[in-house]
Amino acid sequence: MKKTILTGIKPTGKIHLGNYIGAIKPALELAKVEDYQAAYFIADYHGLTKIHDAYEFRQLSYGIAATWLALGLDPEKAIFYRQSDVPEIFELTWILACFSPKGLMNRAHAYKAIVENNKQADKDVDFGVNMGIFTYPILMAADILLFKTNIVPVGKDQVQHVEIARDIAESFNNVYGETFLLPEYQIQEDTAVLPGLDGRKMSKSYNNTIPLFEDEKKLKKLINKIKTDSLPPEAPKDPDSSILFSLYQEFAALKEIEELRMQYEKGIGWGEVKQELFRVMNSYLEQPREKYNELMASPEVLDDILLKGAEKARAVAAPFLKEIKKKVGL
Ligand code: ADP
Ligand code: TRP
């Protein structure tokens, strides 16, 4: 029996280089492991907690789908689907909701952070909180538990949600006997935290990102915006405290990295480093970008792939949901 490895990305923003290095690249590697059955999906219902513009929402969902495929996810091998195309997930969400203490949701970090901000701003504690945000972890538990997931590769911020999924699974199992598998999270500890334009962690919350599939011109412009100090070109520079160098290391070949390191030590102008960074990044991203643009221009192709994936997902989900419903007396 293969182990199931499952993860989702919610369509709430454009994928940036940090998401790629920290989440997508390692997940693509895991999908290639023979002992694993990968189930990767677009968590669109999770995205709806935030994005309330239909056109934007649809485009963001397609964008995530096209990103995975452009980077090489094989939809024949992985189960690749849109959450909203698998209604069994929502049926299970309600069942799980009836085993989820409200207090557990009160402690979920995203909700708690909003409450804290509201308190600071002297607003009603629940200001701006919809029930989608509040019950977010229950939907996520259903995503995970319905597929008897063994491993969930996620960023650190999602660990608590996987733990909540385990708690809910245990509450259910305690009443009806062994039903749900308890999932483990897997954090990509060894992947670098990619810095953004300003040197802080690249994040959509800091507005300092380089979107993964920005066109060449914009990519160049963004690279030119990366913060540097005012040392003159001939001055020796420290590669290990340089944002440009950190980024370079993720996209260049070993030999190129060593060469640039030597040039830093001898003295090189920031303009020249930026040109070199653009060259390697662009050549790395050129092909997937083309594929991405092609896919974005044919949403019917994306729909077709995702619907086929949803069929595969439902073939796994439906019989298990039936079993669960029987257990609770439905
Ligand atoms: P953002 O910070 O832009 O909102 P998310 O929190 O949605 O990004 O992160 C999605 C995934 O991408 C997570 O697994 C997270 O660990 C990873 N990730 C985000 N930013 C970076 C970064 N700068 N470096 C490495 N990984 C990142
Ligand atoms: N909550 C995750 C995030 O914000 C996305 C997600 C939804 C997810 N369902 C999941 C991740 C199930 C892993 C497994 O990044």
mmCIF file of C-alpha atoms and ligand atoms in Angstrom:
data_model
loop_
_atom_site.group_PDB
_atom_site.id
_atom_site.type_symbol
_atom_site.label_atom_id
_atom_site.label_comp_id
_atom_site.label_asym_id
_atom_site.label_seq_id
_atom_site.Cartn_x
_atom_site.Cartn_y
_atom_site.Cartn_z
ATOM 1 C CA MET A 1 0.000 0.000 0.000
ATOM 2 C CA LYS A 2 1.313 3.395 -0.963
ATOM 3 C CA LYS A 3 1.292 6.155 1.607
ATOM 4 C CA THR A 4 -0.905 9.130 0.811
ATOM 5 C CA ILE A 5 0.773 12.492 0.809
ATOM 6 C CA LEU A 6 -1.656 15.378 0.503
ATOM 7 C CA THR A 7 -1.418 19.140 0.359
ATOM 8 C CA GLY A 8 -3.458 22.091 -0.835
ATOM 9 C CA ILE A 9 -2.796 25.683 -1.803
ATOM 10 C CA LYS A 10 -5.515 28.272 -1.430
ATOM 11 C CA PRO A 11 -5.992 30.698 -4.295
ATOM 12 C CA THR A 12 -5.645 33.981 -2.445
ATOM 13 C CA GLY A 13 -2.689 35.487 -4.293
ATOM 14 C CA LYS A 14 -0.182 35.055 -7.074
ATOM 15 C CA ILE A 15 2.409 32.359 -6.401
ATOM 16 C CA HIS A 16 5.797 33.924 -5.717
ATOM 17 C CA LEU A 17 9.342 32.611 -5.738
ATOM 18 C CA GLY A 18 9.240 31.992 -1.968
ATOM 19 C CA ASN A 19 6.173 29.736 -2.319
ATOM 20 C CA TYR A 20 7.943 27.885 -5.074
ATOM 21 C CA ILE A 21 11.205 27.283 -3.217
ATOM 22 C CA GLY A 22 9.583 26.642 0.170
ATOM 23 C CA ALA A 23 6.510 24.621 -0.761
ATOM 24 C CA ILE A 24 5.952 23.674 -4.378
ATOM 25 C CA LYS A 25 9.434 22.487 -5.315
ATOM 26 C CA PRO A 26 9.745 20.090 -2.359
ATOM 27 C CA ALA A 27 6.170 18.838 -2.894
ATOM 28 C CA LEU A 28 6.971 18.090 -6.532
ATOM 29 C CA GLU A 29 9.964 16.059 -5.410
ATOM 30 C CA LEU A 30 7.799 14.079 -2.982
ATOM 31 C CA ALA A 31 5.246 13.381 -5.720
ATOM 32 C CA LYS A 32 7.966 11.517 -7.603
ATOM 33 C CA VAL A 33 8.676 9.103 -4.747
ATOM 34 C CA GLU A 34 7.382 5.678 -5.765
ATOM 35 C CA ASP A 35 6.068 4.740 -2.305
ATOM 36 C CA TYR A 36 3.793 7.777 -2.211
ATOM 37 C CA GLN A 37 0.466 8.534 -3.778
ATOM 38 C CA ALA A 38 0.344 12.318 -4.018
ATOM 39 C CA ALA A 39 -2.972 14.146 -3.760
ATOM 40 C CA TYR A 40 -2.489 17.858 -4.506
ATOM 41 C CA PHE A 41 -5.404 20.210 -4.742
ATOM 42 C CA ILE A 42 -6.550 23.788 -5.073
ATOM 43 C CA ALA A 43 -8.194 24.764 -1.802
ATOM 44 C CA ASP A 44 -10.680 27.084 -3.456
ATOM 45 C CA TYR A 45 -13.333 26.917 -0.736
ATOM 46 C CA HIS A 46 -10.635 27.979 1.710
ATOM 47 C CA GLY A 47 -9.831 30.867 -0.620
ATOM 48 C CA LEU A 48 -13.457 31.988 -0.554
ATOM 49 C CA THR A 49 -13.033 33.003 3.077
ATOM 50 C CA LYS A 50 -11.042 35.923 1.711
ATOM 51 C CA ILE A 51 -11.540 36.568 -2.017
ATOM 52 C CA HIS A 52 -14.995 37.907 -2.836
ATOM 53 C CA ASP A 53 -14.511 38.985 -6.427
ATOM 54 C CA ALA A 54 -15.701 36.215 -8.773
ATOM 55 C CA TYR A 55 -13.421 37.028 -11.697
ATOM 56 C CA GLU A 56 -10.336 37.417 -9.552
ATOM 57 C CA PHE A 57 -11.167 34.260 -7.620
ATOM 58 C CA ARG A 58 -11.540 32.156 -10.757
ATOM 59 C CA GLN A 59 -8.303 33.509 -12.225
ATOM 60 C CA LEU A 60 -6.395 32.843 -9.023
ATOM 61 C CA SER A 61 -7.672 29.240 -8.963
ATOM 62 C CA TYR A 62 -6.634 28.661 -12.555
ATOM 63 C CA GLY A 63 -3.317 30.307 -11.735
ATOM 64 C CA ILE A 64 -2.534 27.763 -8.998
ATOM 65 C CA ALA A 65 -3.545 24.873 -11.266
ATOM 66 C CA ALA A 66 -1.422 26.164 -14.149
ATOM 67 C CA THR A 67 1.525 26.712 -11.797
ATOM 68 C CA TRP A 68 1.619 23.101 -10.589
ATOM 69 C CA LEU A 69 1.316 21.756 -14.109
ATOM 70 C CA ALA A 70 3.847 24.168 -15.620
ATOM 71 C CA LEU A 71 6.375 23.105 -13.011
ATOM 72 C CA GLY A 72 5.978 19.472 -13.914
ATOM 73 C CA LEU A 73 3.267 17.900 -11.750
ATOM 74 C CA ASP A 74 2.089 14.810 -13.598
ATOM 75 C CA PRO A 75 -1.722 14.641 -13.285
ATOM 76 C CA GLU A 76 -1.659 11.011 -14.416
ATOM 77 C CA LYS A 77 0.455 10.055 -11.425
ATOM 78 C CA ALA A 78 -0.822 12.461 -8.797
ATOM 79 C CA ILE A 79 -4.463 13.004 -7.923
ATOM 80 C CA PHE A 80 -4.804 16.645 -8.850
ATOM 81 C CA TYR A 81 -8.137 18.360 -8.263
ATOM 82 C CA ARG A 82 -10.119 21.360 -7.184
ATOM 83 C CA GLN A 83 -11.541 21.019 -3.668
ATOM 84 C CA SER A 84 -14.924 22.389 -4.780
ATOM 85 C CA ASP A 85 -15.266 19.578 -7.348
ATOM 86 C CA VAL A 86 -15.319 16.964 -4.573
ATOM 87 C CA PRO A 87 -18.600 17.488 -2.672
ATOM 88 C CA GLU A 88 -17.808 14.582 -0.326
ATOM 89 C CA ILE A 89 -15.320 16.898 1.407
ATOM 90 C CA PHE A 90 -18.141 19.215 2.477
ATOM 91 C CA GLU A 91 -20.384 16.449 3.667
ATOM 92 C CA LEU A 92 -17.560 15.263 5.843
ATOM 93 C CA THR A 93 -16.901 18.829 7.003
ATOM 94 C CA TRP A 94 -20.321 18.975 8.639
ATOM 95 C CA ILE A 95 -19.931 15.592 10.271
ATOM 96 C CA LEU A 96 -16.539 16.651 11.644
ATOM 97 C CA ALA A 97 -17.954 19.981 12.780
ATOM 98 C CA CYS A 98 -20.160 18.006 15.136
ATOM 99 C CA PHE A 99 -17.000 16.593 16.731
ATOM 100 C CA SER A 100 -15.068 19.851 16.877
ATOM 101 C CA PRO A 101 -15.196 21.720 20.174
ATOM 102 C CA LYS A 102 -15.805 25.409 19.619
ATOM 103 C CA GLY A 103 -12.950 26.130 22.013
ATOM 104 C CA LEU A 104 -10.541 24.393 19.657
ATOM 105 C CA MET A 105 -11.541 26.847 16.932
ATOM 106 C CA ASN A 106 -11.134 29.779 19.323
ATOM 107 C CA ARG A 107 -7.497 28.750 19.685
ATOM 108 C CA ALA A 108 -6.754 28.374 15.957
ATOM 109 C CA HIS A 109 -4.024 30.863 15.160
ATOM 110 C CA ALA A 110 -5.555 32.705 12.190
ATOM 111 C CA TYR A 111 -8.788 33.436 14.052
ATOM 112 C CA LYS A 112 -6.922 34.273 17.242
ATOM 113 C CA ALA A 113 -4.716 36.765 15.398
ATOM 114 C CA ILE A 114 -7.749 38.632 14.042
ATOM 115 C CA VAL A 115 -9.297 38.741 17.518
ATOM 116 C CA GLU A 116 -6.052 40.100 18.968
ATOM 117 C CA ASN A 117 -5.849 42.807 16.292
ATOM 118 C CA ASN A 118 -9.452 43.781 16.930
ATOM 119 C CA LYS A 119 -8.774 44.073 20.659
ATOM 120 C CA GLN A 120 -5.759 46.286 20.013
ATOM 121 C CA ALA A 121 -7.857 48.485 17.738
ATOM 122 C CA ASP A 122 -10.687 48.654 20.294
ATOM 123 C CA LYS A 123 -13.091 46.959 17.907
ATOM 124 C CA ASP A 124 -15.594 44.191 18.539
ATOM 125 C CA VAL A 125 -13.471 41.028 18.915
ATOM 126 C CA ASP A 126 -15.199 39.297 16.010
ATOM 127 C CA PHE A 127 -15.099 42.246 13.652
ATOM 128 C CA GLY A 128 -14.381 41.038 10.085
ATOM 129 C CA VAL A 129 -14.613 37.343 10.979
ATOM 130 C CA ASN A 130 -16.875 35.249 8.782
ATOM 131 C CA MET A 131 -17.784 31.682 9.732
ATOM 132 C CA GLY A 132 -15.574 30.417 6.912
ATOM 133 C CA ILE A 133 -12.557 31.838 8.703
ATOM 134 C CA PHE A 134 -13.730 30.533 12.055
ATOM 135 C CA THR A 135 -14.372 26.981 10.852
ATOM 136 C CA TYR A 136 -11.433 26.946 8.428
ATOM 137 C CA PRO A 137 -9.582 24.187 10.323
ATOM 138 C CA ILE A 138 -12.588 21.834 10.135
ATOM 139 C CA LEU A 139 -12.709 22.045 6.346
ATOM 140 C CA MET A 140 -8.976 21.458 6.315
ATOM 141 C CA ALA A 141 -9.407 18.415 8.574
ATOM 142 C CA ALA A 142 -11.965 17.027 6.117
ATOM 143 C CA ASP A 143 -9.518 17.626 3.221
ATOM 144 C CA ILE A 144 -6.939 15.563 5.012
ATOM 145 C CA LEU A 145 -8.966 12.841 6.753
ATOM 146 C CA LEU A 146 -11.200 11.910 3.819
ATOM 147 C CA PHE A 147 -8.183 10.658 1.887
ATOM 148 C CA LYS A 148 -6.658 8.625 4.734
ATOM 149 C CA THR A 149 -3.651 10.890 4.474
ATOM 150 C CA ASN A 150 -0.395 9.780 6.061
ATOM 151 C CA ILE A 151 1.732 12.844 5.414
ATOM 152 C CA VAL A 152 0.869 16.528 4.959
ATOM 153 C CA PRO A 153 3.763 18.661 3.686
ATOM 154 C CA VAL A 154 3.128 22.225 4.870
ATOM 155 C CA GLY A 155 4.701 25.468 5.976
ATOM 156 C CA LYS A 156 5.207 26.060 9.716
ATOM 157 C CA ASP A 157 2.079 28.188 9.971
ATOM 158 C CA GLN A 158 -0.058 25.180 9.025
ATOM 159 C CA VAL A 159 1.258 22.766 11.649
ATOM 160 C CA GLN A 160 -1.445 23.728 14.120
ATOM 161 C CA HIS A 161 -4.109 22.951 11.534
ATOM 162 C CA VAL A 162 -2.746 19.451 11.003
ATOM 163 C CA GLU A 163 -2.726 18.951 14.770
ATOM 164 C CA ILE A 164 -6.348 20.069 14.913
ATOM 165 C CA ALA A 165 -7.163 17.505 12.207
ATOM 166 C CA ARG A 166 -5.594 14.825 14.421
ATOM 167 C CA ASP A 167 -7.594 16.008 17.446
ATOM 168 C CA ILE A 168 -10.858 15.907 15.526
ATOM 169 C CA ALA A 169 -10.019 12.466 14.115
ATOM 170 C CA GLU A 170 -9.329 11.165 17.607
ATOM 171 C CA SER A 171 -12.591 12.550 18.991
ATOM 172 C CA PHE A 172 -14.457 10.733 16.244
ATOM 173 C CA ASN A 173 -12.475 7.504 16.641
ATOM 174 C CA ASN A 174 -13.110 7.537 20.389
ATOM 175 C CA VAL A 175 -16.818 7.347 19.778
ATOM 176 C CA TYR A 176 -17.078 5.077 16.721
ATOM 177 C CA GLY A 177 -13.836 3.107 16.782
ATOM 178 C CA GLU A 178 -10.808 3.324 14.490
ATOM 179 C CA THR A 179 -12.031 5.195 11.448
ATOM 180 C CA PHE A 180 -9.668 7.993 10.581
ATOM 181 C CA LEU A 181 -5.934 7.709 10.167
ATOM 182 C CA LEU A 182 -3.993 10.249 12.217
ATOM 183 C CA PRO A 183 -1.992 12.378 9.756
ATOM 184 C CA GLU A 184 1.578 13.569 10.311
ATOM 185 C CA TYR A 185 2.826 16.938 9.107
ATOM 186 C CA GLN A 186 6.108 17.339 7.333
ATOM 187 C CA ILE A 187 7.814 20.709 7.431
ATOM 188 C CA GLN A 188 10.428 21.565 4.881
ATOM 189 C CA GLU A 189 13.008 22.476 7.517
ATOM 190 C CA ASP A 190 15.972 22.406 5.188
ATOM 191 C CA THR A 191 14.589 24.634 2.452
ATOM 192 C CA ALA A 192 15.795 28.180 2.566
ATOM 193 C CA VAL A 193 13.609 31.091 3.540
ATOM 194 C CA LEU A 194 13.812 33.181 0.432
ATOM 195 C CA PRO A 195 14.287 36.899 1.067
ATOM 196 C CA GLY A 196 12.073 39.425 -0.721
ATOM 197 C CA LEU A 197 12.903 42.730 -2.407
ATOM 198 C CA ASP A 198 13.448 44.439 0.948
ATOM 199 C CA GLY A 199 15.431 41.632 2.577
ATOM 200 C CA ARG A 200 12.608 40.424 4.827
ATOM 201 C CA LYS A 201 11.047 36.995 4.154
ATOM 202 C CA MET A 202 9.408 37.108 0.751
ATOM 203 C CA SER A 203 5.685 37.201 1.516
ATOM 204 C CA LYS A 204 2.534 38.545 -0.033
ATOM 205 C CA SER A 205 1.819 40.199 3.314
ATOM 206 C CA TYR A 206 4.959 42.347 2.964
ATOM 207 C CA ASN A 207 4.402 43.350 -0.637
ATOM 208 C CA ASN A 208 7.977 42.401 -1.426
ATOM 209 C CA THR A 209 7.480 39.429 -3.719
ATOM 210 C CA ILE A 210 8.685 38.382 -7.119
ATOM 211 C CA PRO A 211 5.767 36.525 -8.708
ATOM 212 C CA LEU A 212 6.977 33.245 -10.156
ATOM 213 C CA PHE A 213 5.732 33.792 -13.696
ATOM 214 C CA GLU A 214 6.167 37.546 -14.125
ATOM 215 C CA ASP A 215 7.079 38.399 -17.724
ATOM 216 C CA GLU A 216 10.718 39.060 -18.574
ATOM 217 C CA LYS A 217 10.506 42.824 -18.501
ATOM 218 C CA LYS A 218 8.775 42.942 -15.131
ATOM 219 C CA LEU A 219 11.119 40.316 -13.726
ATOM 220 C CA LYS A 220 14.059 42.503 -14.704
ATOM 221 C CA LYS A 221 12.418 45.568 -13.175
ATOM 222 C CA LEU A 222 11.735 43.746 -9.903
ATOM 223 C CA ILE A 223 15.282 42.444 -9.697
ATOM 224 C CA ASN A 224 16.521 45.988 -10.183
ATOM 225 C CA LYS A 225 14.393 47.016 -7.199
ATOM 226 C CA ILE A 226 16.135 44.619 -4.791
ATOM 227 C CA LYS A 227 17.698 46.550 -1.929
ATOM 228 C CA THR A 228 21.513 46.846 -1.868
ATOM 229 C CA ASP A 229 23.982 48.992 0.075
ATOM 230 C CA SER A 230 25.942 51.895 -1.358
ATOM 231 C CA LEU A 231 29.380 50.276 -1.599
ATOM 232 C CA PRO A 232 31.239 51.242 -4.805
ATOM 233 C CA PRO A 233 31.698 48.549 -7.494
ATOM 234 C CA GLU A 234 35.348 47.907 -6.715
ATOM 235 C CA ALA A 235 34.787 47.326 -2.960
ATOM 236 C CA PRO A 236 34.881 43.673 -1.786
ATOM 237 C CA LYS A 237 31.457 42.476 -0.690
ATOM 238 C CA ASP A 238 30.098 39.814 1.641
ATOM 239 C CA PRO A 239 28.058 37.279 -0.350
ATOM 240 C CA ASP A 240 26.517 35.771 2.774
ATOM 241 C CA SER A 241 24.738 38.955 3.790
ATOM 242 C CA SER A 242 23.586 39.786 0.273
ATOM 243 C CA ILE A 243 19.943 39.326 -0.775
ATOM 244 C CA LEU A 244 21.055 39.081 -4.399
ATOM 245 C CA PHE A 245 23.431 36.264 -3.561
ATOM 246 C CA SER A 246 20.827 34.342 -1.537
ATOM 247 C CA LEU A 247 18.475 34.454 -4.484
ATOM 248 C CA TYR A 248 21.245 33.536 -6.895
ATOM 249 C CA GLN A 249 22.024 30.391 -4.928
ATOM 250 C CA GLU A 250 18.534 29.029 -5.521
ATOM 251 C CA PHE A 251 18.666 29.304 -9.292
ATOM 252 C CA ALA A 252 22.303 29.049 -10.411
ATOM 253 C CA ALA A 253 24.518 26.008 -10.927
ATOM 254 C CA LEU A 254 27.152 25.213 -8.280
ATOM 255 C CA LYS A 255 29.980 26.403 -10.485
ATOM 256 C CA GLU A 256 28.246 29.691 -11.186
ATOM 257 C CA ILE A 257 27.653 30.216 -7.473
ATOM 258 C CA GLU A 258 31.323 29.680 -6.691
ATOM 259 C CA GLU A 259 32.337 32.074 -9.452
ATOM 260 C CA LEU A 260 30.029 34.797 -8.243
ATOM 261 C CA ARG A 261 31.288 34.284 -4.697
ATOM 262 C CA MET A 262 34.824 34.952 -5.910
ATOM 263 C CA GLN A 263 33.715 38.054 -7.764
ATOM 264 C CA TYR A 264 32.026 39.376 -4.610
ATOM 265 C CA GLU A 265 35.302 38.965 -2.771
ATOM 266 C CA LYS A 266 37.244 40.765 -5.498
ATOM 267 C CA GLY A 267 34.644 43.510 -5.879
ATOM 268 C CA ILE A 268 31.727 43.631 -8.315
ATOM 269 C CA GLY A 269 29.080 46.309 -8.961
ATOM 270 C CA TRP A 270 25.513 45.662 -7.814
ATOM 271 C CA GLY A 271 24.255 46.437 -11.310
ATOM 272 C CA GLU A 272 26.347 43.629 -12.704
ATOM 273 C CA VAL A 273 25.177 41.171 -10.022
ATOM 274 C CA LYS A 274 21.582 42.060 -10.823
ATOM 275 C CA GLN A 275 22.136 41.376 -14.497
ATOM 276 C CA GLU A 276 23.659 38.016 -13.694
ATOM 277 C CA LEU A 277 20.800 37.163 -11.296
ATOM 278 C CA PHE A 278 18.275 38.075 -13.978
ATOM 279 C CA ARG A 279 20.070 35.869 -16.485
ATOM 280 C CA VAL A 280 19.979 32.716 -14.334
ATOM 281 C CA MET A 281 16.474 33.287 -12.999
ATOM 282 C CA ASN A 282 15.084 33.972 -16.403
ATOM 283 C CA SER A 283 16.665 30.948 -17.991
ATOM 284 C CA TYR A 284 15.400 28.799 -15.113
ATOM 285 C CA LEU A 285 11.860 30.113 -15.418
ATOM 286 C CA GLU A 286 11.590 30.624 -19.162
ATOM 287 C CA GLN A 287 10.136 27.244 -20.097
ATOM 288 C CA PRO A 288 7.708 26.805 -17.229
ATOM 289 C CA ARG A 289 6.537 30.389 -17.804
ATOM 290 C CA GLU A 290 5.740 29.591 -21.408
ATOM 291 C CA LYS A 291 3.828 26.503 -20.362
ATOM 292 C CA TYR A 292 2.014 28.516 -17.669
ATOM 293 C CA ASN A 293 0.936 31.185 -20.146
ATOM 294 C CA GLU A 294 -0.231 28.532 -22.563
ATOM 295 C CA LEU A 295 -2.363 26.887 -19.888
ATOM 296 C CA MET A 296 -3.776 30.184 -18.649
ATOM 297 C CA ALA A 297 -4.886 30.895 -22.212
ATOM 298 C CA SER A 298 -6.813 27.600 -22.324
ATOM 299 C CA PRO A 299 -8.871 27.316 -19.141
ATOM 300 C CA GLU A 300 -10.864 24.501 -20.776
ATOM 301 C CA VAL A 301 -7.717 22.364 -20.751
ATOM 302 C CA LEU A 302 -7.265 23.121 -17.048
ATOM 303 C CA ASP A 303 -10.920 22.341 -16.325
ATOM 304 C CA ASP A 304 -10.594 19.060 -18.131
ATOM 305 C CA ILE A 305 -7.499 17.999 -16.179
ATOM 306 C CA LEU A 306 -9.009 19.089 -12.855
ATOM 307 C CA LEU A 307 -12.327 17.337 -13.469
ATOM 308 C CA LYS A 308 -10.556 14.109 -14.339
ATOM 309 C CA GLY A 309 -8.582 14.515 -11.124
ATOM 310 C CA ALA A 310 -11.783 15.126 -9.171
ATOM 311 C CA GLU A 311 -13.208 11.869 -10.530
ATOM 312 C CA LYS A 312 -10.177 10.025 -9.208
ATOM 313 C CA ALA A 313 -10.515 11.808 -5.876
ATOM 314 C CA ARG A 314 -14.211 10.991 -5.604
ATOM 315 C CA ALA A 315 -13.576 7.344 -6.376
ATOM 316 C CA VAL A 316 -11.506 7.266 -3.179
ATOM 317 C CA ALA A 317 -13.688 9.625 -1.149
ATOM 318 C CA ALA A 318 -17.195 8.367 -1.860
ATOM 319 C CA PRO A 319 -16.884 4.798 -0.494
ATOM 320 C CA PHE A 320 -15.109 6.047 2.640
ATOM 321 C CA LEU A 321 -17.731 8.721 3.247
ATOM 322 C CA LYS A 322 -20.418 6.054 2.913
ATOM 323 C CA GLU A 323 -18.698 4.016 5.590
ATOM 324 C CA ILE A 324 -18.463 7.054 7.866
ATOM 325 C CA LYS A 325 -22.127 7.946 7.406
ATOM 326 C CA LYS A 326 -23.127 4.405 8.239
ATOM 327 C CA LYS A 327 -21.064 4.521 11.412
ATOM 328 C CA VAL A 328 -22.800 7.634 12.707
ATOM 329 C CA GLY A 329 -26.246 6.257 11.855
ATOM 330 C CA LEU A 330 -27.069 8.235 8.745
HETATM 331 P P1 ADP B 1 2.823 34.246 2.021
HETATM 332 O O1 ADP B 1 3.815 34.479 3.135
HETATM 333 O O2 ADP B 1 3.243 34.910 0.766
HETATM 334 O O3 ADP B 1 1.407 34.581 2.434
HETATM 335 P P2 ADP B 1 1.974 31.562 2.397
HETATM 336 O O4 ADP B 1 1.940 31.771 3.863
HETATM 337 O O5 ADP B 1 0.678 31.418 1.652
HETATM 338 O O6 ADP B 1 2.857 32.695 1.716
HETATM 339 O O7 ADP B 1 2.905 30.291 2.132
HETATM 340 C C1 ADP B 1 2.606 29.190 1.298
HETATM 341 C C2 ADP B 1 3.781 28.247 1.358
HETATM 342 O O8 ADP B 1 4.983 28.858 0.838
HETATM 343 C C3 ADP B 1 4.152 27.807 2.775
HETATM 344 O O9 ADP B 1 4.489 26.423 2.749
HETATM 345 C C4 ADP B 1 5.345 28.636 3.143
HETATM 346 O O10 ADP B 1 6.210 27.975 4.045
HETATM 347 C C5 ADP B 1 6.037 28.830 1.791
HETATM 348 N N1 ADP B 1 6.741 30.120 1.767
HETATM 349 C C6 ADP B 1 6.164 31.341 1.758
HETATM 350 N N2 ADP B 1 7.092 32.331 1.705
HETATM 351 C C7 ADP B 1 8.304 31.712 1.672
HETATM 352 C C8 ADP B 1 9.674 32.184 1.597
HETATM 353 N N3 ADP B 1 9.957 33.475 1.536
HETATM 354 N N4 ADP B 1 10.664 31.271 1.599
HETATM 355 C C9 ADP B 1 10.383 29.946 1.636
HETATM 356 N N5 ADP B 1 9.132 29.446 1.707
HETATM 357 C C10 ADP B 1 8.089 30.300 1.715
HETATM 358 N N1 TRP B 2 -4.622 26.027 4.891
HETATM 359 C C1 TRP B 2 -3.577 25.780 3.920
HETATM 360 C C2 TRP B 2 -2.791 27.099 3.694
HETATM 361 O O1 TRP B 2 -3.294 28.146 3.990
HETATM 362 C C3 TRP B 2 -4.149 25.272 2.626
HETATM 363 C C4 TRP B 2 -4.823 23.958 2.814
HETATM 364 C C5 TRP B 2 -6.172 23.728 2.797
HETATM 365 C C6 TRP B 2 -4.201 22.719 3.090
HETATM 366 N N2 TRP B 2 -6.418 22.423 3.009
HETATM 367 C C7 TRP B 2 -5.247 21.754 3.213
HETATM 368 C C8 TRP B 2 -2.858 22.327 3.232
HETATM 369 C C9 TRP B 2 -4.964 20.406 3.489
HETATM 370 C C10 TRP B 2 -2.593 20.986 3.509
HETATM 371 C C11 TRP B 2 -3.642 20.035 3.636
HETATM 372 O O2 TRP B 2 -1.683 27.068 3.215
#
